[in-house]
Short mmCIF file of C-alpha atoms and ligand atoms in Angstrom, two decimals:
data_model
loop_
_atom_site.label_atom_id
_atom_site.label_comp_id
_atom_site.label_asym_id
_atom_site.label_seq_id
_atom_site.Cartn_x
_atom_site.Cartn_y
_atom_site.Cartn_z
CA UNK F 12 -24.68 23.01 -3.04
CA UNK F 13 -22.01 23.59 -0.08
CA UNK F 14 -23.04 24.66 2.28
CA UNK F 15 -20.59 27.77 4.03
CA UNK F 16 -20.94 31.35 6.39
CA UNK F 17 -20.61 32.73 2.55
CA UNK F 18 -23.62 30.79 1.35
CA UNK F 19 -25.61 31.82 4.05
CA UNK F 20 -24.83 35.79 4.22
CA UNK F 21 -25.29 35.40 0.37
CA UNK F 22 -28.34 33.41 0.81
CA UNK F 23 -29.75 35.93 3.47
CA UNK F 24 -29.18 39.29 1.50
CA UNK F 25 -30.30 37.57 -2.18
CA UNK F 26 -34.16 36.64 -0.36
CA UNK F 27 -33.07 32.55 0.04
CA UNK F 28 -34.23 31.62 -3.32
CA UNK F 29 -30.61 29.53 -3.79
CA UNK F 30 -31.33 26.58 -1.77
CA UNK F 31 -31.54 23.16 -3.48
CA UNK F 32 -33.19 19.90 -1.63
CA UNK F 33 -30.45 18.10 0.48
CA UNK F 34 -31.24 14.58 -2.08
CA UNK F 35 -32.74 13.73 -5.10
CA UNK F 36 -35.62 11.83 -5.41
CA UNK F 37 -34.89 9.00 -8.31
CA UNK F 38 -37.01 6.23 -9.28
CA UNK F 39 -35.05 2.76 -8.62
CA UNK F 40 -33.24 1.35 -11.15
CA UNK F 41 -33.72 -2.31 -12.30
CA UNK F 42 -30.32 -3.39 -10.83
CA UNK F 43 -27.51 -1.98 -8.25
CA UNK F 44 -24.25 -3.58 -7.31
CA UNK F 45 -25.52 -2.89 -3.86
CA UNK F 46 -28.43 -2.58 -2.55
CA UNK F 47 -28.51 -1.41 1.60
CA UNK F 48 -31.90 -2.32 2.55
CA UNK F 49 -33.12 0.55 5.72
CA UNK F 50 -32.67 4.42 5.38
CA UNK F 51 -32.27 4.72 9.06
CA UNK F 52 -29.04 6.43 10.66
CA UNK F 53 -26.98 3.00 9.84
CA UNK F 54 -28.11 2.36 6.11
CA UNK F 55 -27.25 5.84 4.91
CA UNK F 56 -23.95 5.63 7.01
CA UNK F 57 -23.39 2.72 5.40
CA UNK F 58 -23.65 3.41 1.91
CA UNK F 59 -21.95 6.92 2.58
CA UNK F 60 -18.82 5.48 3.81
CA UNK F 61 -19.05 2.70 0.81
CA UNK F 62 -18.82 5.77 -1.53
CA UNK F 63 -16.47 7.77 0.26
CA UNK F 64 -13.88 5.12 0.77
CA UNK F 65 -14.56 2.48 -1.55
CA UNK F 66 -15.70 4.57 -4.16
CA UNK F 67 -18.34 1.99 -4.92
CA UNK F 68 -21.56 4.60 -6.11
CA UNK F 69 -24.06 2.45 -7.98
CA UNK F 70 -25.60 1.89 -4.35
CA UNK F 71 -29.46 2.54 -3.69
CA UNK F 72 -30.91 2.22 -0.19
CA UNK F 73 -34.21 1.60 0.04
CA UNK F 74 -36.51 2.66 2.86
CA UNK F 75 -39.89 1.91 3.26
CA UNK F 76 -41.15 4.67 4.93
CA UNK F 77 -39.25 8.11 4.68
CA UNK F 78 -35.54 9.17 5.41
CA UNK F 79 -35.48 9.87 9.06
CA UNK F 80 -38.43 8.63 10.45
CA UNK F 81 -37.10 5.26 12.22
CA UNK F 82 -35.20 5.50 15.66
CA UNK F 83 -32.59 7.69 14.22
CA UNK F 84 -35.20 10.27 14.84
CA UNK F 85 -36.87 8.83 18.00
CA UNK F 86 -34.01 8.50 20.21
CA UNK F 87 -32.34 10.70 23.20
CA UNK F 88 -29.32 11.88 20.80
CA UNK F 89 -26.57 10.48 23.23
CA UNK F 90 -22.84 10.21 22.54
CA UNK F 91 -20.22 8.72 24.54
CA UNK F 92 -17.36 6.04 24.01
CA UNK F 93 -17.54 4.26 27.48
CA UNK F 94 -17.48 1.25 27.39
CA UNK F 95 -15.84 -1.74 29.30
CA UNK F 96 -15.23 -5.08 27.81
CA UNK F 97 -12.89 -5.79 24.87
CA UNK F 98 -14.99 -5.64 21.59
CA UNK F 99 -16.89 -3.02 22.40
CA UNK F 100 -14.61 -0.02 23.95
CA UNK F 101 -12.43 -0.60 20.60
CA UNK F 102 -15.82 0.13 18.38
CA UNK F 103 -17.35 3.29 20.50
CA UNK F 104 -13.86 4.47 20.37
CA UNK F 105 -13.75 4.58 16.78
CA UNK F 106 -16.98 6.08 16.20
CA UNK F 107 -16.60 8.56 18.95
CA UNK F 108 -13.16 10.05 16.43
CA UNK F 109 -15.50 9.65 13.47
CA UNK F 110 -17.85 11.81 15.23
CA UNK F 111 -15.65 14.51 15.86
CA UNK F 112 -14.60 15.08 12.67
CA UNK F 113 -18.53 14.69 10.99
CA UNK F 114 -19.94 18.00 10.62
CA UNK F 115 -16.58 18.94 8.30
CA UNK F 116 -16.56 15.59 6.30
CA UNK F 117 -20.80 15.65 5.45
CA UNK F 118 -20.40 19.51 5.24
CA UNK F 119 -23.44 19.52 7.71
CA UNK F 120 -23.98 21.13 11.14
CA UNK F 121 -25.48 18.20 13.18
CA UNK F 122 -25.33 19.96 16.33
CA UNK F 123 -22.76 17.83 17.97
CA UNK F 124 -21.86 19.05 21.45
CA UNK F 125 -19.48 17.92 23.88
CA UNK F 126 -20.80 18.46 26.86
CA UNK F 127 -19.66 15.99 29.15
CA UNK F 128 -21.94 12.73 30.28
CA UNK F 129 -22.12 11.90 34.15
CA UNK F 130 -22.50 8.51 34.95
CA UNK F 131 -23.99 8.75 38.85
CA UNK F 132 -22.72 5.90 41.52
CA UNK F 133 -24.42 5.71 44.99
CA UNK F 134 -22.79 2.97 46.76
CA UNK F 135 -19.56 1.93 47.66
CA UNK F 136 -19.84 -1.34 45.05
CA UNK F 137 -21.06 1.00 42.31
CA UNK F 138 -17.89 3.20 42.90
CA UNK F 139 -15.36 0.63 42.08
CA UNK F 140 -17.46 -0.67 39.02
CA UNK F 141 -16.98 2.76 38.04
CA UNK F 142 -13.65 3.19 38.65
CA UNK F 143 -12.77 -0.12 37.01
CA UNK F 144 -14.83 1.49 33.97
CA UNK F 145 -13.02 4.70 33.76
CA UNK F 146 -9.53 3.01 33.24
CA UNK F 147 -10.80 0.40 30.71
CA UNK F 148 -11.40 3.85 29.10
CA UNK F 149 -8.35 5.51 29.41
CA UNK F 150 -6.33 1.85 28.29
CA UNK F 151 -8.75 2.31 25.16
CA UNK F 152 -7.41 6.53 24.98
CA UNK F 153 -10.28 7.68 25.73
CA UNK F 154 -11.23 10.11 28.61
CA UNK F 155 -12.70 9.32 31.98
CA UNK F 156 -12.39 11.10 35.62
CA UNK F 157 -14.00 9.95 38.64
CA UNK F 158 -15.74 12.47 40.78
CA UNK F 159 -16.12 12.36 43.66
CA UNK F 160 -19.77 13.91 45.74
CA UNK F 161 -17.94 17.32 45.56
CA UNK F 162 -17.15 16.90 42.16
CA UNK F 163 -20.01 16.00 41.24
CA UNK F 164 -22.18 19.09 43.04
CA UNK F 165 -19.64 21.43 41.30
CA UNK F 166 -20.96 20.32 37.61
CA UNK F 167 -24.98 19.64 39.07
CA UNK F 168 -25.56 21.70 42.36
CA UNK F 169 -29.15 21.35 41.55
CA UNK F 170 -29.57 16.96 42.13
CA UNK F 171 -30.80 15.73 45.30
CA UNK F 172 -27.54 14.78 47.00
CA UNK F 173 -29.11 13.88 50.32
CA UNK F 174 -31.70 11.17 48.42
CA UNK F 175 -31.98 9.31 51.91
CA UNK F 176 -32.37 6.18 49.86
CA UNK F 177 -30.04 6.96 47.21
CA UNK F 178 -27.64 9.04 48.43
CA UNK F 179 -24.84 10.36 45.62
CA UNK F 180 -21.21 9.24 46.41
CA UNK F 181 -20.39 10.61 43.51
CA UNK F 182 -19.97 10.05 39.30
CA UNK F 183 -18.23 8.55 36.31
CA UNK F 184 -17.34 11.85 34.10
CA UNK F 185 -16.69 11.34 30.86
CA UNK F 186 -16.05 15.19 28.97
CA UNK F 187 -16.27 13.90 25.29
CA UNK F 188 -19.81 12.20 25.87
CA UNK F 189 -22.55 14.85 24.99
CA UNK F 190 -24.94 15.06 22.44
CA UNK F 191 -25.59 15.77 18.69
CA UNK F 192 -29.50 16.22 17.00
CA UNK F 193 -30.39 13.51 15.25
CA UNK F 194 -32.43 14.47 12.35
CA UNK F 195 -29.38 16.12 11.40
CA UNK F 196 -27.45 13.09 11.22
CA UNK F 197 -29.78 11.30 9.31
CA UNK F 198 -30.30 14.51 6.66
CA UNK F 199 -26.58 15.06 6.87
CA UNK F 200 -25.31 11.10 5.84
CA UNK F 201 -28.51 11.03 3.24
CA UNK F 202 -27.09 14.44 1.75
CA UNK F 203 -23.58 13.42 1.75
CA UNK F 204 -24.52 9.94 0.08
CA UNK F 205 -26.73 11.44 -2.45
CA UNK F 206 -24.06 13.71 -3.12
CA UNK F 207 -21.50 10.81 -3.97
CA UNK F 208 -24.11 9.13 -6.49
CA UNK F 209 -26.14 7.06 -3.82
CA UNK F 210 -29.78 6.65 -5.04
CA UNK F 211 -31.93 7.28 -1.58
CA UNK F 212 -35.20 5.78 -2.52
CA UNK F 213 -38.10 5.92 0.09
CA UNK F 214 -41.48 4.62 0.21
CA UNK F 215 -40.05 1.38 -0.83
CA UNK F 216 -40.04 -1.49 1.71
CA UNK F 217 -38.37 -4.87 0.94
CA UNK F 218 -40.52 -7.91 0.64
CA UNK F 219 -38.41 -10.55 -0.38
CA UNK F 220 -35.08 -11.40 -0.58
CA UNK F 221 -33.92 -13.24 -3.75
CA UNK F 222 -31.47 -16.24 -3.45
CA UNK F 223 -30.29 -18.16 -5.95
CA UNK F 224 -27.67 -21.47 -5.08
CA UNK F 225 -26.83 -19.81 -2.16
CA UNK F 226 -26.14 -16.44 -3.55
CA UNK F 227 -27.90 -13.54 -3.07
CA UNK F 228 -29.30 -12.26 -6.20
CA UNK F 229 -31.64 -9.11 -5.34
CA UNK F 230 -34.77 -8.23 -3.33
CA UNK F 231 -38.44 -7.81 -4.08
CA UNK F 232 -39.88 -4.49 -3.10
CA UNK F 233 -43.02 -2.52 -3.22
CA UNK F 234 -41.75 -0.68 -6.10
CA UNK F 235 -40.55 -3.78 -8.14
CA UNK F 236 -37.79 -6.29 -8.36
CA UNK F 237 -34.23 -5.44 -8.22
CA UNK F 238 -31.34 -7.42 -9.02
CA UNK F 239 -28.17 -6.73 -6.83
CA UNK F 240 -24.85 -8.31 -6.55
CA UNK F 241 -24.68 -7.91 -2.52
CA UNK F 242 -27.58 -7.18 0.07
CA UNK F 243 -27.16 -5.25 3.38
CA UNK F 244 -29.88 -5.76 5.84
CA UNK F 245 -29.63 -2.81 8.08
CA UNK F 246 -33.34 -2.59 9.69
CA UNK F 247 -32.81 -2.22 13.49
CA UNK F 248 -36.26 -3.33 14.96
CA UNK F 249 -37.37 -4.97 11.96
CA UNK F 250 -34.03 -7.03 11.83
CA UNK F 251 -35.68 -10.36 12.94
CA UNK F 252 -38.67 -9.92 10.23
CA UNK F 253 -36.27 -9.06 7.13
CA UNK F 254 -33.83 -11.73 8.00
CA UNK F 255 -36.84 -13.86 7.96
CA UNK F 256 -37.02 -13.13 4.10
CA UNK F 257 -33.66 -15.15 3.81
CA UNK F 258 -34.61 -17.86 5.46
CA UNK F 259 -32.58 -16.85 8.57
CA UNK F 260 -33.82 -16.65 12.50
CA UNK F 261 -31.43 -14.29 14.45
CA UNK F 262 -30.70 -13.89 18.01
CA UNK F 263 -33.15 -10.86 18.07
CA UNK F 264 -36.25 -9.81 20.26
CA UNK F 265 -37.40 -6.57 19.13
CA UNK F 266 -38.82 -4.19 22.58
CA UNK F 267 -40.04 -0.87 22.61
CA UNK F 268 -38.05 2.32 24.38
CA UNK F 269 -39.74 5.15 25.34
CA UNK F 270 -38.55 8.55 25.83
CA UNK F 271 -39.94 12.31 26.47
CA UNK F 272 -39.59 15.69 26.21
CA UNK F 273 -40.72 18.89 28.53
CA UNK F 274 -41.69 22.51 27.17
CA UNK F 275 -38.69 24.17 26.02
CA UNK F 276 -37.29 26.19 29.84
CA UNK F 277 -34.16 28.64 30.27
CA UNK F 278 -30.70 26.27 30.06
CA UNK F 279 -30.19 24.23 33.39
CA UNK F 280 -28.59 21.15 32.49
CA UNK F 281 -25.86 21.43 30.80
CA UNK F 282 -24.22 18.39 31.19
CA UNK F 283 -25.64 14.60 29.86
CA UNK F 284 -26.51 12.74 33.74
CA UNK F 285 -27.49 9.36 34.38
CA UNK F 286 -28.98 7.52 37.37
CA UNK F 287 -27.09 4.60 38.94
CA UNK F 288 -29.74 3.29 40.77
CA UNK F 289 -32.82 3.31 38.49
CA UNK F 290 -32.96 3.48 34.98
CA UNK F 291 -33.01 7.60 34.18
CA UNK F 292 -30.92 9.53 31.97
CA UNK F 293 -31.50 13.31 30.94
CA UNK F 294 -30.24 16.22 29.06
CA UNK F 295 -31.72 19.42 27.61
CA UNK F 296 -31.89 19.70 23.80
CA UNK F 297 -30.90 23.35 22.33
CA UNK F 298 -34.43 24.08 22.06
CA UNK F 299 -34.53 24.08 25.85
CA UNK F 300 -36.89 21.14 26.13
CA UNK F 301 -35.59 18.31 28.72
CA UNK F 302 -35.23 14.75 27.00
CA UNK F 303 -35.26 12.22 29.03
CA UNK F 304 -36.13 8.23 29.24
CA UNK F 305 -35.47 5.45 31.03
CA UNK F 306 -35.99 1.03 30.37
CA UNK F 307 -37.49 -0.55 27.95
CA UNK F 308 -40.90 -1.78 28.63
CA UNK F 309 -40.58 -5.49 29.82
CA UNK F 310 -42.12 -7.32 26.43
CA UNK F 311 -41.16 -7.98 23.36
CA UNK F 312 -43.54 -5.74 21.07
CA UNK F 313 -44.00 -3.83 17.10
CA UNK F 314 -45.67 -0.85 18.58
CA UNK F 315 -44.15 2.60 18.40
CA UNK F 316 -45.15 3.84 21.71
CA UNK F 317 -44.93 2.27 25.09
CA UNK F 318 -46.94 1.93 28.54
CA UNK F 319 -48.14 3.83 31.57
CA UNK F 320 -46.18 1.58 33.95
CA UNK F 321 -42.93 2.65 32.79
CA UNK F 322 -44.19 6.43 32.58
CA UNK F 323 -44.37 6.29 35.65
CA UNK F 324 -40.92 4.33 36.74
CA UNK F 325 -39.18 6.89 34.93
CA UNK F 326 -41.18 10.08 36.30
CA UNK F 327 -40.15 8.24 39.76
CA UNK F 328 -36.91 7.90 39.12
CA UNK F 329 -36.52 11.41 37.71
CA UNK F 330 -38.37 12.94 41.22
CA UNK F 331 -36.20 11.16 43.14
CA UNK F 332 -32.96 12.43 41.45
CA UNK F 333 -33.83 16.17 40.59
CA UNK F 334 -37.18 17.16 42.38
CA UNK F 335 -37.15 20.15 40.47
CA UNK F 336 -38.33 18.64 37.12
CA UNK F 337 -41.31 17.79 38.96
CA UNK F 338 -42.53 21.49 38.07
CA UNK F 339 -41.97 20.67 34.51
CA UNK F 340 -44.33 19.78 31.92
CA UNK F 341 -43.75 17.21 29.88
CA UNK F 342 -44.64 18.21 26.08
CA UNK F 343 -44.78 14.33 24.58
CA UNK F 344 -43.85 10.67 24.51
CA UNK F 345 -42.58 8.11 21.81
CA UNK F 346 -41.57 4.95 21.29
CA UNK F 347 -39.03 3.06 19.20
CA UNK F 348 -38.22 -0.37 18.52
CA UNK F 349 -35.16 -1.94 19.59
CA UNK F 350 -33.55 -5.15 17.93
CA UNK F 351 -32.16 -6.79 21.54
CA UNK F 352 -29.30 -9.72 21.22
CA UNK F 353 -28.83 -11.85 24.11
CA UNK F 354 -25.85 -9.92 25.22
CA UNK F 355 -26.86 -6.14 24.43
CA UNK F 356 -23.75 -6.05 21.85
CA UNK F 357 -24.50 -5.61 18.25
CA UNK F 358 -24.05 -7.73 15.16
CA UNK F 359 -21.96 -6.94 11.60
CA UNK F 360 -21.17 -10.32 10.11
CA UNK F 361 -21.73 -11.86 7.05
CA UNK F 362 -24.70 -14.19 6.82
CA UNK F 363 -24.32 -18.42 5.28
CA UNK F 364 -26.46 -16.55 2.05
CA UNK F 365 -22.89 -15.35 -0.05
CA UNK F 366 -23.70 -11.51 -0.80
CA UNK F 367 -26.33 -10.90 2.03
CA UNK F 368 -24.81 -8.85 4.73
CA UNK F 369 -26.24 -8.41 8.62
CA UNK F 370 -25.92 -5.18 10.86
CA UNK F 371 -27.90 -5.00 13.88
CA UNK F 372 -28.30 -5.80 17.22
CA UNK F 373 -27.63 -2.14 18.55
CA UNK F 374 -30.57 -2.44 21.40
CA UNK F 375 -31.23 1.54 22.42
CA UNK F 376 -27.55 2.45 21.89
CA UNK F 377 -27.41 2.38 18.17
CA UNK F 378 -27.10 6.56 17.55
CA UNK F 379 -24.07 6.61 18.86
CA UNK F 380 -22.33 3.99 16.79
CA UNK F 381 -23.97 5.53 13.55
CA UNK F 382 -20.63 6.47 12.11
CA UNK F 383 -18.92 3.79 13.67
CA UNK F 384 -21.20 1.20 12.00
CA UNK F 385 -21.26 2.84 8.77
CA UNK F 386 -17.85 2.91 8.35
CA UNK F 387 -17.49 -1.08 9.96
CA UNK F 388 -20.58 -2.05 7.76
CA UNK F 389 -19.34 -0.52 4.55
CA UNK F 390 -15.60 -2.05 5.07
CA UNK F 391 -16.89 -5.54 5.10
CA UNK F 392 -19.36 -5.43 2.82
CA UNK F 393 -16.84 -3.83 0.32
CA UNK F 394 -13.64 -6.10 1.28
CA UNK F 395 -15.09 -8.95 2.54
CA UNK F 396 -13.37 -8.55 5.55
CA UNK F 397 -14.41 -7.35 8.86
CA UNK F 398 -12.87 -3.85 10.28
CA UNK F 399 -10.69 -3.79 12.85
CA UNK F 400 -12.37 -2.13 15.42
CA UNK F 401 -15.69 -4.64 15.12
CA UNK F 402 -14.18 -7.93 14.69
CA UNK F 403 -16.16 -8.44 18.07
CA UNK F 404 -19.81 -8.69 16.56
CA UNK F 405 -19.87 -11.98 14.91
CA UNK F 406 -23.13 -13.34 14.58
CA UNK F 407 -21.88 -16.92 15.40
CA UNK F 408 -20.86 -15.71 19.60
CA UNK F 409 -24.58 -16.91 19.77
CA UNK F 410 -24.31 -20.08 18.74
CA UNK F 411 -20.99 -20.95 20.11
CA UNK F 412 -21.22 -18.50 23.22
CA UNK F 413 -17.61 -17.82 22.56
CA UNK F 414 -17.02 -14.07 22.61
CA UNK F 415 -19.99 -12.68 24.36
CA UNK F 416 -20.08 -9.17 25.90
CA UNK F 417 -22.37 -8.47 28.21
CA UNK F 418 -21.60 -5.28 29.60
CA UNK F 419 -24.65 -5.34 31.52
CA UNK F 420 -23.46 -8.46 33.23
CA UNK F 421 -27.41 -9.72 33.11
CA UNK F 422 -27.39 -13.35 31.67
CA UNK F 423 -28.86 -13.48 28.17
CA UNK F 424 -32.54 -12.41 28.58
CA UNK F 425 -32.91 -9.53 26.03
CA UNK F 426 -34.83 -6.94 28.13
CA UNK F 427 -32.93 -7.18 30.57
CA UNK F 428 -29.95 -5.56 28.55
C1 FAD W 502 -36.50 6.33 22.74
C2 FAD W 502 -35.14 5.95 22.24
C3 FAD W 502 -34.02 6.52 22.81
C4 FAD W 502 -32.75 6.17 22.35
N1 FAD W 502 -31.68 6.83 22.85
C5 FAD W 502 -30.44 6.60 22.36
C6 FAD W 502 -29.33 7.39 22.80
O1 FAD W 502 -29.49 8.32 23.58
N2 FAD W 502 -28.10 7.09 22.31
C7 FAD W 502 -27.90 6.07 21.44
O2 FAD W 502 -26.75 5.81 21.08
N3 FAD W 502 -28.94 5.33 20.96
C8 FAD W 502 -30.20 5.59 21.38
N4 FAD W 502 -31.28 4.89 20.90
C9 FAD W 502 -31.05 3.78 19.95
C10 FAD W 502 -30.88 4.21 18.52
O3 FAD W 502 -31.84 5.16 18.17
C11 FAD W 502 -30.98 2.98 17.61
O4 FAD W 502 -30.14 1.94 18.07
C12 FAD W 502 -30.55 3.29 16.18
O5 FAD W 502 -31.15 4.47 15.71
C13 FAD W 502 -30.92 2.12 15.26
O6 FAD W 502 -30.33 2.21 14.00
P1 FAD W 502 -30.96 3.03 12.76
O7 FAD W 502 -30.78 4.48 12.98
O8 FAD W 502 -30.37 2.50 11.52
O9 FAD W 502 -32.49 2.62 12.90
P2 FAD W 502 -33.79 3.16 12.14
O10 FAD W 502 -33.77 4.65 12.04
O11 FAD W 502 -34.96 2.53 12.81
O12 FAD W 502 -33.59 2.60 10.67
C14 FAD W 502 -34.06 1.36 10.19
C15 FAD W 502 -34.89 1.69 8.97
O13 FAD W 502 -35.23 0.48 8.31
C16 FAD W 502 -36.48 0.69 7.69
N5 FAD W 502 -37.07 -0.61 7.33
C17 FAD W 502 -37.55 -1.56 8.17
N6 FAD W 502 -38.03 -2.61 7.48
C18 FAD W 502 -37.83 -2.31 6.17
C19 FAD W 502 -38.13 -2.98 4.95
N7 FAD W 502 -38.72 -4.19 4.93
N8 FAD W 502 -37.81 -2.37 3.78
C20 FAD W 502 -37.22 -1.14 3.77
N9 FAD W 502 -36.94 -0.47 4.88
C21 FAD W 502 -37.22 -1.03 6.08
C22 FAD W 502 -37.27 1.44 8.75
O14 FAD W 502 -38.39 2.11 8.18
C23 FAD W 502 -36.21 2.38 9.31
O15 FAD W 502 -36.25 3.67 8.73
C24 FAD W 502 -32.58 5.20 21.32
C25 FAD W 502 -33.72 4.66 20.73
C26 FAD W 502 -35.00 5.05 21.17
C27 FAD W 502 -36.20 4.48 20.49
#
């Protein structure tokens, strides 16, 4: 089933009785020639892009809860491509062009807007970290301007300018940062994989991971054994637990992110903004509710909901920059679980276990490098060799500390990134 204006005016006069579910449901089969282990936003990228352009099909990923229902569905939908150090601008910069071209290569509408992302400075120090940001961005070809207070006020009259603490000097704009909704992305890769020949099979988590002389030979599930010729482990906050299965201890701390959402109100924000001088970042989805969030809470943690203190840090913060959203009410909270490195960049390396592949590492910026990932993920687990735009995230920087990006410039303690 495409999906098309004709399908839908056909669909709409004919009572809607044409529809077909986006996947099938199959039972797994006893053995794969790959086998992606996590149906989140990167496993179903993954195997898409290993069908699509390495028209490899007899692929199952296996989820253990349902499609959709890991961060790819918990987080604050941002988009953006700017970044700073070598390594990483290269990799947002490619996924930020995949993105643009999505909803006509899945043949799904996953909402993806544009809107611009505004990256607030308030001191004169912040302004040139800024500005030295911006033109790492245009040397990568993407787009950056720097704003200054009157710039800013004409794209968000309503922020408190005169913040007698934290005044705004002015922003980082960055038009082809925005949005896109993220159950859509996940429901539009799963469709588009299933589509190609990808068995999607859910309520089946990964136990064990076989290993035979050094070779990966298949996994263990609830659901039964199956035999596989290559393994991709692509679990996000479980990373450091499923690795565990092979023996391996990664670089990961896994830390829960909150976020929140108000009653749906009238549009008012139109734009993605960020705080430069506490952690807050906010945009309105298309329902009209505000989404917003802020740090992670400061310990390592499983749970998939967070704390009062950094409720509260984040209401602060959010006072402090708009007082307006004060009058708000906020609808509900959530938590996700974020797989932290040492230097907030991800991983997608091979592992010492031939066959057994590693992508993770994303920290709370993982949405946006969906396709990106995918696309990295599914070159080197097809070739063997790693993509050019992610020949940054070896897993071995850790052990060798050669090739580290720290963007956040904050040492290597993992909640701090
Ligand atoms: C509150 C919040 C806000 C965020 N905001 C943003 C943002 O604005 N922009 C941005 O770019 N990023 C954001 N992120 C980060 C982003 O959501 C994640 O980095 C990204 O979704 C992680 O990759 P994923 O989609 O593959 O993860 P997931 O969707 O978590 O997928 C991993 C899957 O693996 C499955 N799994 C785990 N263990 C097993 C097992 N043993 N067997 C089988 N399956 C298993 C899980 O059930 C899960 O479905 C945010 C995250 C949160 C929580």
């Amino acid at each position: 089933m495409r999906f098309s204006g004709l399908k839908i005016l056909k669909e709409g006069l004919t009572g809607n009785r044409g529809w077909t579910p986006h996947w099938r449901d199959p039972d797994p089969k006893a053995e794969y020639d790959i086998i992606v282990i996590g149906g989140g936003g990167h496993g179903l990228s993954t195997a898409y892009y290993l069908a699509r352009d390495h028209g490899l099909t007899n692929i199952a990923v296996l989820e253990k809860g349902y499609i959709g229902g890991g961060n790819v569905g918990r987080n604050t939908t941002i988009v953006r491509a700017n970044y700073f150090l070598p390594g990483n601008s290269e990799f947002y910069s490619h996924s930020l062009k995949l993105w643009e071209g999505l909803e006509e290569d899945l043949n799904y509408n996953v909402m993806h807007s544009q809107r611009g992302l505004i990256n607030l400075f308030h001191s004169d120090g912040q302004r040139d970290a800024f500005a030295r940001r911006g033109n790492a961005m245009i040397n990568q070809g993407d787009d950056a301007i720097l704003l200054d207070r009157d710039g800013v006020r004409a794209h968000l009259p309503y922020l408190d300018f005169e913040n007698a603490r934290f005044p705004i000097y002015g922003g980082l704009y960055h038009p082809r940062g925005g949005t896109a909704r993220h159950d859509a992305v996940a429901w539009g890769y799963a469709r588009a994989a299933d589509r190609r020949g990808v068995d999607l099979i859910q309520n089946c988590e990964v136990t064990g991971i076989d290993i035979e002389n050094g070779k990966v030979t298949g996994v263990r599930t609830t659901r039964g054994a199956i035999r596989a010729r290559k393994v991709g482990i692509v679990v996000a906050g479980r990373s450091g637990q499923v690795a565990a299965m092979a023996g391996m201890r990664l670089p990961i701390e896994s830390h829960v992110l909150q976020a929140f959402v108000t009653e749906g109100l009238k549009p008012v924000i139109d734009h993605v903004v960020s705080f430069g001088m506490g952690h807050f970042y906010i945009s309105q989805s298309d329902k009209g509710g505000l989404v917003f969030g802020g740090d992670l809470d400061f310990y390592a943690s499983y749970a998939a909901r967070g704390n009062l203190p950094m409720v509260e840090h984040v209401m602060e913060a959010g006072m402090t920059l708009m007082p307006m959203i004060g009058k708000a009410k906020v609808l509900r909270s959530w938590g996700g679980i974020m797989d932290m490195t040492p230097d907030g960049s991800p991983i997608i390396d091979k592992t010492d276990v031939a066959g057994l592949y590693l992508n993770c590492g994303w920290c709370y910026g993982g949405f946006k490098a969906v396709p990106g990932s995918g696309n990295c993920f599914a070159h080197l687990m097809a070739t063997d060799r790693c993509h050019g735009a992610a020949t940054g995230f070896r897993l071995d920087r850790f052990r060798t500390g050669r090739g580290l990006m720290d963007e956040e410039g904050t040492g290597s303690q993992h909640n701090l990134h």
